[in-house]
Amino acid sequence: MAHEFEVIARYFTPPMPNGVVGGGDDCAYFSVSPQHQLATSADLLLEGRHFFPDVDPYLLGRKSLAVNLSDLAAAGARPLGCLLSLGLPTVNQEWLAAFSRGFLELAAEHGCPLIGGDTTRSQADLTIGVTVFGEVPNGQAPLRSRAQAQDDIWLTGELGAADVALRYLSGEWPLDGARLAATRSTLENPNPPVQFAQYARPYMHAAIDVSDGLAQDLTHILTASNCGAQLWYEALPIHAALLGLDASSQQAAVLAGGDVFQLCFTAPATHRDTLQKLAQNHGILLSRIGCITASSGLQILDAQKQPIALTRLGFNHFSAST
Amino acid sequence: MAHEFEVIARYFTPPMPNGVVGGGDDCAYFSVSPQHQLATSADLLLEGRHFFPDVDPYLLGRKSLAVNLSDLAAAGARPLGCLLSLGLPTVNQEWLAAFSRGFLELAAEHGCPLIGGDTTRSQADLTIGVTVFGEVPNGQAPLRSRAQAQDDIWLTGELGAADVALRYLSGEWPLDGARLAATRSTLENPNPPVQFAQYARPYMHAAIDVSDGLAQDLTHILTASNCGAQLWYEALPIHAALLGLDASSQQAAVLAGGDVFQLCFTAPATHRDTLQKLAQNHGILLSRIGCITASSGLQILDAQKQPIALTRLGFNHFSAST
């Protein structure tokens, strides 16, 4: 077994970047800039729960890191590094080569080097644990509790595509090949706005990444900040592939669809132009989708300013099987 | 499902300690002391691989953190906090209450607060991912690569008990109730010398925690430091419960038994008295078990200075089933 695991280690042992020591030691060591706090988050990805067993391993490698980078984006943090723990039911070199290529490519794209981790044999299911580290200037993190009445609510990227792809791939909806083709990469290769978030952070009050559905995730901000919000359905950036779906399916995918890994944040209205310019510079679609209110509760209004009733608040992905 | 997971979150949401913000946010934020590096490590514990399904959940909670604290001990790091990711096949409140009590008790004992994490439903196996954070003064970590010829080799605690307990519990050896009773807590409730290690760190050259067997783990230091070592079998602190085992079983347990979670380190001979006094002050058994040599290779000598041939270098726990 030792030999096998030496082979595995090879895929995940790039040279340590400058300033990081202890690669292969019990701990990895790195520095946080003076006057900065460490921002950290860990996510577990489990076979059958967060990904299908037959998913493209290259894309799975990317997504395993991407969902964690999305947490750094919500912190407006500069990535410093990551740890990867793998529980493998079998040792498949082809799979490992593709998975590690995807993981390390995305790590390089975001300057978030793999600095440590752990590989072990699992009993049955493939298990992926990732921890990311970033830094933010002291006290400057856009906490969920920092939204203020009158703030604009902003969203990067588009909504609904990942949810739709998941419904086709899980067999919940009868297959529509064209629509699956148009949405699948949003589910399997999410692209959180990590760099934009660092530049936009000084203008943010509160931020969250959309992982469990816009309505549910925004509600976390409202609860933590003790305020409410109006969302304008007409202003939501709905993925083009959702055109032609019946209204209720579309609404569910847009408002409650998970796996988005885009950023929802609040900011004072004075920063509107600055934020739009920043988004443009970073090639990010940025939409102003509502506003924070002093009274509590989330109100979602249609084009006629009529409230939309949410039948499903948040989408727990793969929950059908539990 | 959301409701269930709110219940779970309750078990794992102690109040955030001073200086930590963002509990419940996408990231947790904390500071590293000026002139210090962050030391971090992540470990995955998988059912059937690292623990038996029916293990006492209170002890499993403690061990899940202990094996990670052991990595901080090997760094001589002061604990700052930890993240816990849980993949649960079912939601058993009694189990969760005991597991979280064990985890949080040990966290409190070591000043290593739980500051974030993630709970999800797993398909079949219980999955536990822990990441720990500590700090060490810049450049002062006892890296595996820092051993020097003539260094003493030191070991905290005792050897062999965890390996013996595992053999009984796995059914590999016919049950000996008395010997299992005498060794079981070493396997199920390891106690890494985290505080001693912080005080001893300034005197260490290289350090490693003994998780895969003394001979194998020491070899990692030798390889990284490009040197060799002599180990004196007579000087090894063998757990009393191993008396009466046949010589070959005893040797295997002592030299190659895993799950020890004690500290092996090297230090210049000038620090002998200081280290022994420190160990006494911390109530730690500390044994001088050998010395680093300029020539490569690990030599293990018996009482007659004759080399002992190792039949099994390292013990990959639970490896029988793979």
XYZ file of C-alpha atoms in Angstrom:
644
model
C 0.000 0.000 0.000
C 2.837 2.391 0.825
C 4.060 2.138 -2.729
C 0.652 2.996 -4.150
C 0.435 6.028 -1.932
C 3.836 7.233 -2.957
C 2.541 7.125 -6.505
C -0.513 9.127 -5.482
C 1.614 11.637 -3.599
C 3.471 12.317 -6.820
C 0.345 13.732 -8.452
C -0.219 16.141 -5.617
C 3.277 17.326 -4.801
C 4.057 20.382 -6.845
C 7.075 22.394 -5.660
C 6.269 24.525 -2.616
C 5.784 28.168 -3.529
C 7.951 30.929 -2.088
C 7.362 31.512 1.586
C 5.737 28.134 2.234
C 7.783 25.513 4.052
C 7.059 22.059 5.402
C 5.636 20.443 2.280
C 5.436 16.772 3.290
C 5.914 17.623 6.996
C 3.180 17.169 9.581
C 2.219 20.799 9.067
C 2.650 23.297 6.273
C 3.832 26.755 7.306
C 3.144 30.103 5.713
C 2.886 33.757 6.647
C -0.070 36.100 6.744
C 0.677 39.695 5.770
C 1.015 42.206 8.630
C -2.308 43.851 9.557
C -4.212 41.034 7.867
C -6.438 38.276 9.188
C -6.455 34.736 7.957
C -9.705 33.715 6.258
C -10.301 29.982 6.094
C -12.981 27.533 5.095
C -13.279 23.766 4.650
C -15.675 21.782 2.474
C -16.272 18.098 2.113
C -17.330 16.717 -1.287
C -18.840 13.258 -1.151
C -19.586 10.906 -4.009
C -23.305 10.595 -4.697
C -23.991 13.691 -2.649
C -21.964 16.440 -4.264
C -20.952 14.758 -7.492
C -21.868 11.790 -9.620
C -19.436 8.845 -9.561
C -18.875 9.109 -13.308
C -18.190 12.843 -13.466
C -15.168 13.914 -15.510
C -12.273 13.748 -12.996
C -10.546 16.795 -14.489
C -13.668 18.877 -13.893
C -14.166 17.334 -10.454
C -10.631 18.382 -9.532
C -11.417 21.939 -10.577
C -14.783 22.005 -8.820
C -13.369 20.603 -5.550
C -11.200 23.673 -5.282
C -13.693 26.075 -6.897
C -16.391 25.563 -4.267
C -13.815 26.468 -1.630
C -12.448 29.433 -3.577
C -16.046 30.611 -3.669
C -15.882 30.949 0.138
C -12.747 33.064 -0.208
C -14.571 35.200 -2.770
C -17.322 35.777 -0.214
C -14.576 36.957 2.138
C -13.042 39.219 -0.502
C -9.862 37.406 0.480
C -6.620 36.994 -1.418
C -5.926 33.236 -1.727
C -2.807 32.005 0.087
C -3.007 28.244 -0.300
C -5.020 25.091 0.216
C -4.943 21.598 1.688
C -6.419 18.540 -0.037
C -7.486 15.341 1.748
C -8.523 12.439 -0.448
C -10.225 9.201 0.535
C -9.948 6.857 -2.434
C -11.789 3.544 -2.769
C -9.390 2.417 -5.491
C -6.185 3.690 -7.002
C -6.882 4.582 -10.615
C -3.882 6.346 -12.076
C -5.719 7.741 -15.059
C -8.388 9.196 -12.785
C -5.779 10.622 -10.412
C -3.815 12.216 -13.231
C -6.915 13.996 -14.541
C -8.240 14.981 -11.102
C -4.922 16.407 -9.952
C -4.455 18.252 -13.252
C -7.825 19.960 -12.790
C -7.199 20.789 -9.143
C -3.682 22.120 -9.671
C -4.602 24.093 -12.792
C -7.307 26.011 -10.956
C -4.970 26.450 -7.973
C -2.391 28.011 -10.292
C -4.986 30.225 -11.994
C -5.920 31.692 -8.617
C -2.492 31.766 -6.981
C -3.758 29.307 -4.367
C -1.021 26.658 -4.158
C -1.620 23.183 -2.744
C 0.616 23.114 0.332
C -0.414 19.941 2.134
C -2.970 17.266 2.749
C -3.505 13.630 3.217
C -4.426 10.623 1.100
C -6.064 7.532 2.492
C -8.024 4.506 1.329
C -11.785 4.783 1.748
C -14.155 1.845 2.167
C -16.582 2.587 -0.615
C -17.103 6.223 -1.513
C -14.729 8.756 -2.954
C -14.254 11.525 -0.382
C -12.676 14.916 -1.073
C -11.864 17.385 1.689
C -10.452 20.799 0.826
C -9.392 23.627 3.131
C -8.539 27.042 1.694
C -6.637 29.951 3.204
C -6.758 33.584 2.259
C -6.080 36.916 3.858
C -8.067 40.123 4.322
C -7.029 43.404 5.937
C -7.872 43.370 9.656
C -11.561 43.897 10.305
C -12.399 44.420 6.611
C -14.179 41.137 5.855
C -17.718 41.588 4.434
C -19.423 39.570 7.192
C -22.995 38.387 6.758
C -23.923 40.589 9.698
C -22.861 43.855 8.076
C -25.724 44.597 5.677
C -27.467 47.931 6.260
C -30.901 49.230 5.308
C -30.845 50.985 1.884
C -27.878 48.890 0.700
C -28.045 47.736 -2.903
C -28.019 43.968 -3.380
C -25.651 42.772 -6.095
C -25.065 39.430 -7.759
C -22.252 38.239 -10.010
C -22.834 35.820 -12.864
C -26.076 34.127 -13.836
C -28.678 32.009 -12.073
C -30.422 28.713 -12.682
C -28.173 26.803 -15.063
C -26.520 24.515 -12.494
C -29.871 23.554 -11.016
C -31.313 22.692 -14.419
C -28.277 20.590 -15.365
C -28.520 18.710 -12.072
C -32.171 17.848 -12.711
C -31.335 16.325 -16.089
C -28.273 14.461 -14.836
C -30.106 13.080 -11.800
C -32.956 11.864 -14.000
C -35.492 14.015 -12.162
C -36.406 15.664 -15.451
C -36.654 13.826 -18.782
C -33.501 14.546 -20.725
C -33.348 17.606 -22.966
C -29.979 17.176 -24.634
C -29.679 20.714 -25.940
C -30.566 22.324 -22.632
C -28.272 19.992 -20.714
C -25.442 20.831 -23.087
C -26.069 24.538 -22.516
C -26.080 24.306 -18.714
C -23.783 21.453 -17.788
C -20.517 23.374 -17.601
C -22.066 25.807 -15.116
C -22.710 22.865 -12.787
C -19.476 21.000 -13.387
C -17.019 23.843 -13.809
C -18.075 26.757 -11.596
C -16.025 29.906 -11.771
C -16.263 31.992 -8.590
C -15.273 35.671 -8.974
C -12.281 35.462 -6.621
C -10.269 38.311 -8.088
C -13.179 40.683 -8.630
C -14.207 40.095 -5.000
C -10.828 41.267 -3.718
C -11.158 44.535 -5.597
C -14.821 45.005 -4.725
C -14.376 44.126 -1.023
C -13.716 47.704 0.174
C -17.142 48.702 -1.171
C -19.086 45.766 0.283
C -21.016 45.644 3.506
C -22.106 41.984 3.622
C -21.375 39.092 1.261
C -22.201 35.421 0.798
C -21.570 32.903 -1.923
C -24.649 31.411 -3.531
C -24.311 27.699 -2.906
C -27.720 26.633 -1.568
C -29.976 28.946 -3.572
C -30.191 32.735 -3.806
C -33.257 33.130 -1.575
C -31.885 30.924 1.187
C -28.382 32.365 1.070
C -29.614 35.949 1.027
C -31.791 35.081 4.008
C -28.637 34.188 5.955
C -27.464 37.790 5.450
C -30.847 39.170 6.488
C -30.949 37.088 9.654
C -27.380 37.902 10.637
C -27.862 41.615 9.892
C -31.324 41.794 11.431
C -32.903 43.394 8.356
C -35.025 42.514 5.345
C -34.761 42.745 1.562
C -36.646 43.286 -1.634
C -35.542 41.196 -4.611
C -36.646 42.180 -8.112
C -37.248 39.054 -10.174
C -37.045 41.057 -13.406
C -33.549 42.199 -12.492
C -32.199 38.691 -11.875
C -29.609 37.485 -14.393
C -31.328 34.333 -15.616
C -29.245 31.968 -17.720
C -30.434 31.977 -21.343
C -30.914 28.200 -21.346
C -33.815 28.619 -18.911
C -35.933 30.398 -21.538
C -38.788 28.144 -22.524
C -39.055 26.387 -19.165
C -42.433 26.739 -17.475
C -42.566 29.668 -15.068
C -42.590 27.613 -11.902
C -39.579 25.484 -12.854
C -37.710 28.592 -13.901
C -38.482 30.406 -10.674
C -37.441 27.440 -8.583
C -34.153 27.102 -10.447
C -33.406 30.821 -10.253
C -34.419 31.504 -6.657
C -33.700 28.191 -4.986
C -31.221 26.447 -7.280
C -27.914 25.580 -5.610
C -24.376 25.046 -6.862
C -24.172 28.578 -8.286
C -20.881 29.637 -6.654
C -21.356 33.255 -7.541
C -21.264 36.154 -5.134
C -24.208 37.979 -3.589
C -23.276 41.121 -1.685
C -24.668 44.371 -0.380
C -23.122 47.822 -0.782
C -24.149 51.455 -0.306
C -25.745 53.060 -3.357
C -22.878 55.562 -3.564
C -20.623 52.816 -4.948
C -22.844 51.814 -7.888
C -20.650 53.240 -10.629
C -17.429 52.067 -9.050
C -18.710 48.512 -8.724
C -20.006 48.377 -12.288
C -16.680 49.679 -13.575
C -14.773 47.097 -11.530
C -17.001 44.331 -12.844
C -16.391 45.478 -16.401
C -12.645 45.533 -15.857
C -12.746 41.960 -14.579
C -15.114 40.688 -17.258
C -17.748 39.921 -14.621
C -21.482 40.201 -15.180
C -22.763 42.200 -12.203
C -26.476 42.775 -11.587
C -28.214 44.994 -9.083
C -31.036 42.728 -7.989
C -32.693 44.416 -5.025
C -32.216 46.404 -1.864
C -31.928 45.884 1.867
C -34.876 47.079 3.937
C -35.161 48.005 7.603
C -38.194 45.768 8.124
C -37.465 42.067 8.320
C -38.323 39.390 5.759
C -37.448 38.693 2.141
C -39.902 39.986 -0.447
C -39.549 38.900 -4.047
C -41.393 41.129 -6.511
C -42.336 40.405 -10.112
C -42.395 42.948 -12.958
C -45.766 44.235 -11.718
C -44.318 44.704 -8.171
C -46.466 41.788 -7.014
C -44.902 39.390 -4.465
C -43.836 35.994 -5.744
C -44.574 33.171 -3.305
C -41.618 30.875 -2.857
C -42.673 27.245 -2.826
C -39.180 26.058 -2.080
C -36.778 28.273 -0.181
C -33.481 26.523 -0.657
C -32.282 23.619 -2.658
C -30.352 20.957 -0.801
C -28.603 19.345 -3.702
C -29.110 15.621 -4.112
C -31.684 15.802 -1.318
C -34.163 13.685 -3.252
C -32.269 10.592 -2.202
C -32.315 11.252 1.548
C -33.207 18.123 5.670
C -32.499 21.779 6.484
C -34.185 21.325 9.840
C -32.059 18.298 10.704
C -28.932 20.188 9.846
C -29.901 23.107 12.001
C -30.125 20.629 14.850
C -26.682 19.296 13.990
C -25.255 22.799 13.757
C -26.365 23.392 17.330
C -23.977 20.729 18.609
C -21.044 22.310 16.864
C -21.645 26.011 17.376
C -19.952 27.082 20.576
C -19.565 30.842 20.996
C -16.680 32.224 18.924
C -13.607 32.908 21.042
C -12.087 36.364 21.321
C -10.445 37.526 18.125
C -12.299 35.078 15.873
C -15.097 36.418 13.696
C -17.281 34.974 11.016
C -18.630 31.936 12.840
C -21.346 30.695 10.475
C -20.025 32.854 7.625
C -18.436 31.407 4.499
C -15.037 31.841 6.122
C -13.817 32.125 9.689
C -11.299 34.902 10.359
C -8.538 35.043 12.917
C -5.160 36.666 13.440
C -1.690 35.180 13.568
C 0.703 36.873 16.010
C 3.264 39.259 14.512
C 6.536 37.513 13.558
C 4.775 34.139 13.542
C 3.911 31.698 10.780
C 0.692 29.805 10.506
C 1.106 26.032 10.884
C -1.727 23.981 9.448
C -2.637 20.382 8.793
C -5.712 18.440 7.674
C -6.630 14.833 8.307
C -9.479 12.692 7.072
C -10.866 9.963 9.349
C -12.948 7.382 7.539
C -15.174 4.732 9.018
C -13.721 1.242 8.669
C -10.331 2.705 7.891
C -9.429 4.874 10.859
C -12.077 3.778 13.322
C -14.597 1.001 13.862
C -18.262 1.868 13.226
C -19.196 1.000 16.816
C -16.473 3.020 18.537
C -17.590 5.179 21.477
C -18.617 8.492 19.816
C -17.295 10.562 22.722
C -13.843 9.033 22.281
C -14.090 9.330 18.492
C -14.803 13.040 18.904
C -11.688 13.409 21.015
C -9.534 11.306 18.693
C -10.653 13.179 15.570
C -9.131 16.316 16.996
C -6.249 14.583 18.807
C -4.707 13.145 15.637
C -4.643 16.669 14.221
C -3.327 18.252 17.411
C -0.553 15.698 17.114
C 0.522 17.433 13.900
C 0.604 20.765 15.728
C 2.726 19.115 18.438
C 5.178 18.036 15.750
C 5.321 21.692 14.723
C 5.812 22.867 18.312
C 2.913 25.158 17.444
C 0.501 26.940 19.730
C -3.044 25.916 18.693
C -5.235 28.711 17.310
C -8.333 26.874 16.180
C -9.813 24.133 14.036
C -12.420 23.365 11.376
C -14.602 20.250 11.407
C -16.309 18.758 8.342
C -18.690 15.893 8.945
C -20.302 13.543 6.432
C -23.067 11.700 8.248
C -24.965 8.695 6.833
C -27.752 9.206 9.390
C -28.664 11.819 11.968
C -28.413 10.218 15.388
C -28.798 12.868 18.050
C -27.382 10.746 20.843
C -24.316 9.975 18.762
C -23.908 13.636 17.782
C -24.214 14.832 21.367
C -21.459 12.467 22.509
C -19.191 13.070 19.526
C -19.424 16.854 19.788
C -18.893 16.720 23.563
C -15.662 14.762 23.049
C -14.443 17.000 20.249
C -15.244 20.263 22.031
C -13.845 19.090 25.377
C -10.468 18.313 23.858
C -10.597 21.573 21.892
C -11.133 23.462 25.151
C -8.368 21.544 26.934
C -5.905 22.644 24.273
C -7.205 26.151 23.611
C -8.007 25.107 20.032
C -11.551 26.405 19.452
C -13.799 25.061 16.712
C -14.284 28.074 14.450
C -15.989 26.649 11.373
C -16.765 23.674 9.222
C -19.414 21.944 7.277
C -21.932 19.168 7.807
C -23.343 17.110 4.993
C -25.138 13.811 4.419
C -22.906 10.961 3.288
C -24.032 7.980 1.244
C -22.836 5.185 3.476
C -19.745 5.854 5.556
C -19.186 8.298 8.348
C -16.543 10.784 7.236
C -14.685 13.191 9.510
C -12.411 15.923 8.176
C -10.483 18.127 10.586
C -8.151 21.035 9.861
C -6.064 22.561 12.651
C -4.276 25.898 12.857
C -1.417 26.888 15.084
C 1.385 29.411 15.102
C 5.139 29.216 15.467
C 7.717 32.016 15.539
C 8.973 32.746 12.014
C 11.418 30.123 10.794
C 11.441 28.213 14.102
C 9.429 25.133 13.100
C 11.268 21.818 13.725
C 11.093 20.663 10.114
C 11.816 17.054 9.234
C 14.789 18.287 7.258
C 16.603 19.855 10.205
C 18.100 16.839 11.990
C 21.890 16.944 12.366
C 24.471 14.246 12.956
C 25.117 13.692 16.699
C 21.602 14.863 17.616
C 19.896 12.878 20.349
C 16.641 11.199 19.334
C 13.831 11.657 21.835
C 10.382 10.171 22.156
C 7.434 11.168 24.334
C 5.063 8.624 25.832
C 5.088 4.868 25.308
C 5.048 2.524 22.322
C 3.075 -0.484 21.219
C -0.213 -0.292 23.102
C -2.353 1.161 20.309
C -1.110 -1.456 17.851
C -1.887 -4.302 20.233
C -5.380 -2.984 20.960
C -6.060 -2.675 17.240
C -5.085 -6.313 16.650
C -7.551 -7.510 19.252
C -10.360 -5.233 18.101
C -9.870 -6.143 14.446
C -9.954 -9.840 15.282
C -6.455 -10.375 13.909
C -5.376 -11.752 17.285
C -7.558 -13.971 19.500
C -9.017 -11.803 22.215
C -7.071 -11.317 25.448
C -9.519 -9.301 27.531
C -7.027 -8.150 30.136
C -4.473 -6.973 27.600
C -7.133 -5.264 25.498
C -8.418 -3.473 28.586
C -4.890 -2.310 29.363
C -4.187 -0.947 25.872
C -7.516 0.172 24.467
C -7.528 3.736 25.785
C -4.155 4.381 24.151
C -5.721 3.550 20.780
C -9.043 5.272 21.325
C -8.024 8.282 23.363
C -4.561 9.415 22.277
C -3.020 12.317 24.104
C -0.438 14.178 22.025
C 2.020 16.340 24.000
C 0.876 19.641 22.499
C 1.881 21.899 25.359
C 5.198 20.222 26.098
C 6.066 20.523 22.406
C 5.633 24.293 22.468
C 8.083 24.617 25.331
C 10.525 22.088 23.898
C 10.415 23.530 20.367
C 13.324 25.972 20.826
C 15.589 23.002 21.623
C 14.465 20.762 18.760
C 16.100 20.354 15.394
C 13.633 18.019 13.636
C 10.323 16.568 14.800
C 7.585 14.230 13.603
C 4.540 12.694 15.215
C 4.493 8.918 15.363
C 1.375 7.955 13.453
C 2.535 5.212 11.074
C 5.141 3.488 13.250
C 8.329 4.739 14.863
C 10.730 3.198 12.339
C 8.838 4.512 9.322
C 8.227 7.960 10.772
C 11.824 8.363 11.912
C 12.896 7.338 8.426
C 11.006 10.349 7.058
C 13.279 12.583 9.163
C 16.384 10.713 8.004
C 15.428 11.007 4.354
C 14.532 14.689 4.593
C 17.679 15.490 6.594
C 19.941 13.273 4.496
C 21.366 11.419 7.492
C 21.003 8.130 9.371
C 20.203 6.989 12.907
C 20.845 4.412 15.568
C 17.867 3.355 17.658
C 18.421 1.479 20.915
C 15.668 -1.061 21.400
C 16.468 -1.328 25.118
C 15.875 2.382 25.535
C 12.421 2.348 23.940
C 9.533 3.062 26.310
C 7.510 -0.112 25.802
C 4.001 -0.131 27.242
C 3.774 -2.515 30.207
C 0.886 -4.423 28.648
C 3.258 -5.730 25.978
C 5.203 -7.796 28.521
C 4.568 -11.465 27.882
C 3.988 -11.067 24.152
C 6.368 -13.089 22.012
C 9.442 -11.122 20.976
C 8.489 -10.745 17.335
C 4.966 -9.457 18.046
C 6.353 -7.063 20.610
C 9.011 -5.737 18.234
C 6.499 -5.270 15.467
C 4.122 -3.365 17.745
C 6.879 -1.189 19.169
C 8.792 -0.375 15.995
C 6.061 -0.483 13.384
C 2.831 0.029 15.308
C 0.822 3.065 14.240
C -1.699 5.315 15.951
C 0.804 6.364 18.626
C 0.392 10.160 18.315
C 3.434 10.853 20.416
C 6.347 13.016 19.405
C 9.709 11.904 18.060
C 12.286 14.675 17.782
C 15.987 15.315 17.557
C 17.985 17.817 19.601
C 21.615 18.621 20.329
C 23.063 16.747 23.335
C 23.638 20.062 25.124
C 19.898 20.310 25.811
C 19.504 16.936 27.568
C 18.938 18.286 31.061
C 16.694 21.102 29.923
C 14.480 18.730 27.961
C 14.191 16.240 30.805
C 13.275 19.024 33.222
C 10.652 20.366 30.815
C 9.178 16.907 30.423
C 8.987 16.510 34.186
C 7.263 19.858 34.549
C 4.644 18.826 32.005
C 4.185 15.316 33.385
C 5.494 13.833 30.145
C 7.484 10.609 29.896
C 10.484 11.497 27.726
C 12.973 8.868 26.553
C 16.292 9.256 24.779
C 16.085 6.416 22.296
C 19.001 6.865 19.911
C 21.150 9.271 17.964
C 21.431 10.722 14.498
C 24.406 9.549 12.423
C 26.151 11.082 9.457
C 25.948 7.869 7.442
C 22.560 7.051 5.991
C 20.165 4.303 7.045
C 18.328 3.344 10.209
C 20.047 0.830 12.482
C 18.114 -0.698 15.364
C 20.333 -2.274 18.012
C 19.362 -4.732 20.732
C 20.838 -4.854 24.258
C 23.916 -6.654 22.865
C 24.377 -3.920 20.228
C 23.312 -6.409 17.569
C 21.150 -5.100 14.721
C 17.478 -6.060 14.784
C 16.083 -6.871 11.350
C 12.787 -5.172 10.731
C 10.317 -7.470 9.066
C 7.738 -4.770 8.744
C 8.812 -1.155 8.431
C 5.595 0.710 8.891
C 2.115 -0.200 9.804
C -0.665 1.033 7.579
C -3.545 0.681 9.942
C -6.489 -1.359 8.750
C -4.413 -2.275 5.723
C -5.300 -5.966 6.062
C -8.585 -5.279 4.363
C -7.156 -3.634 1.261
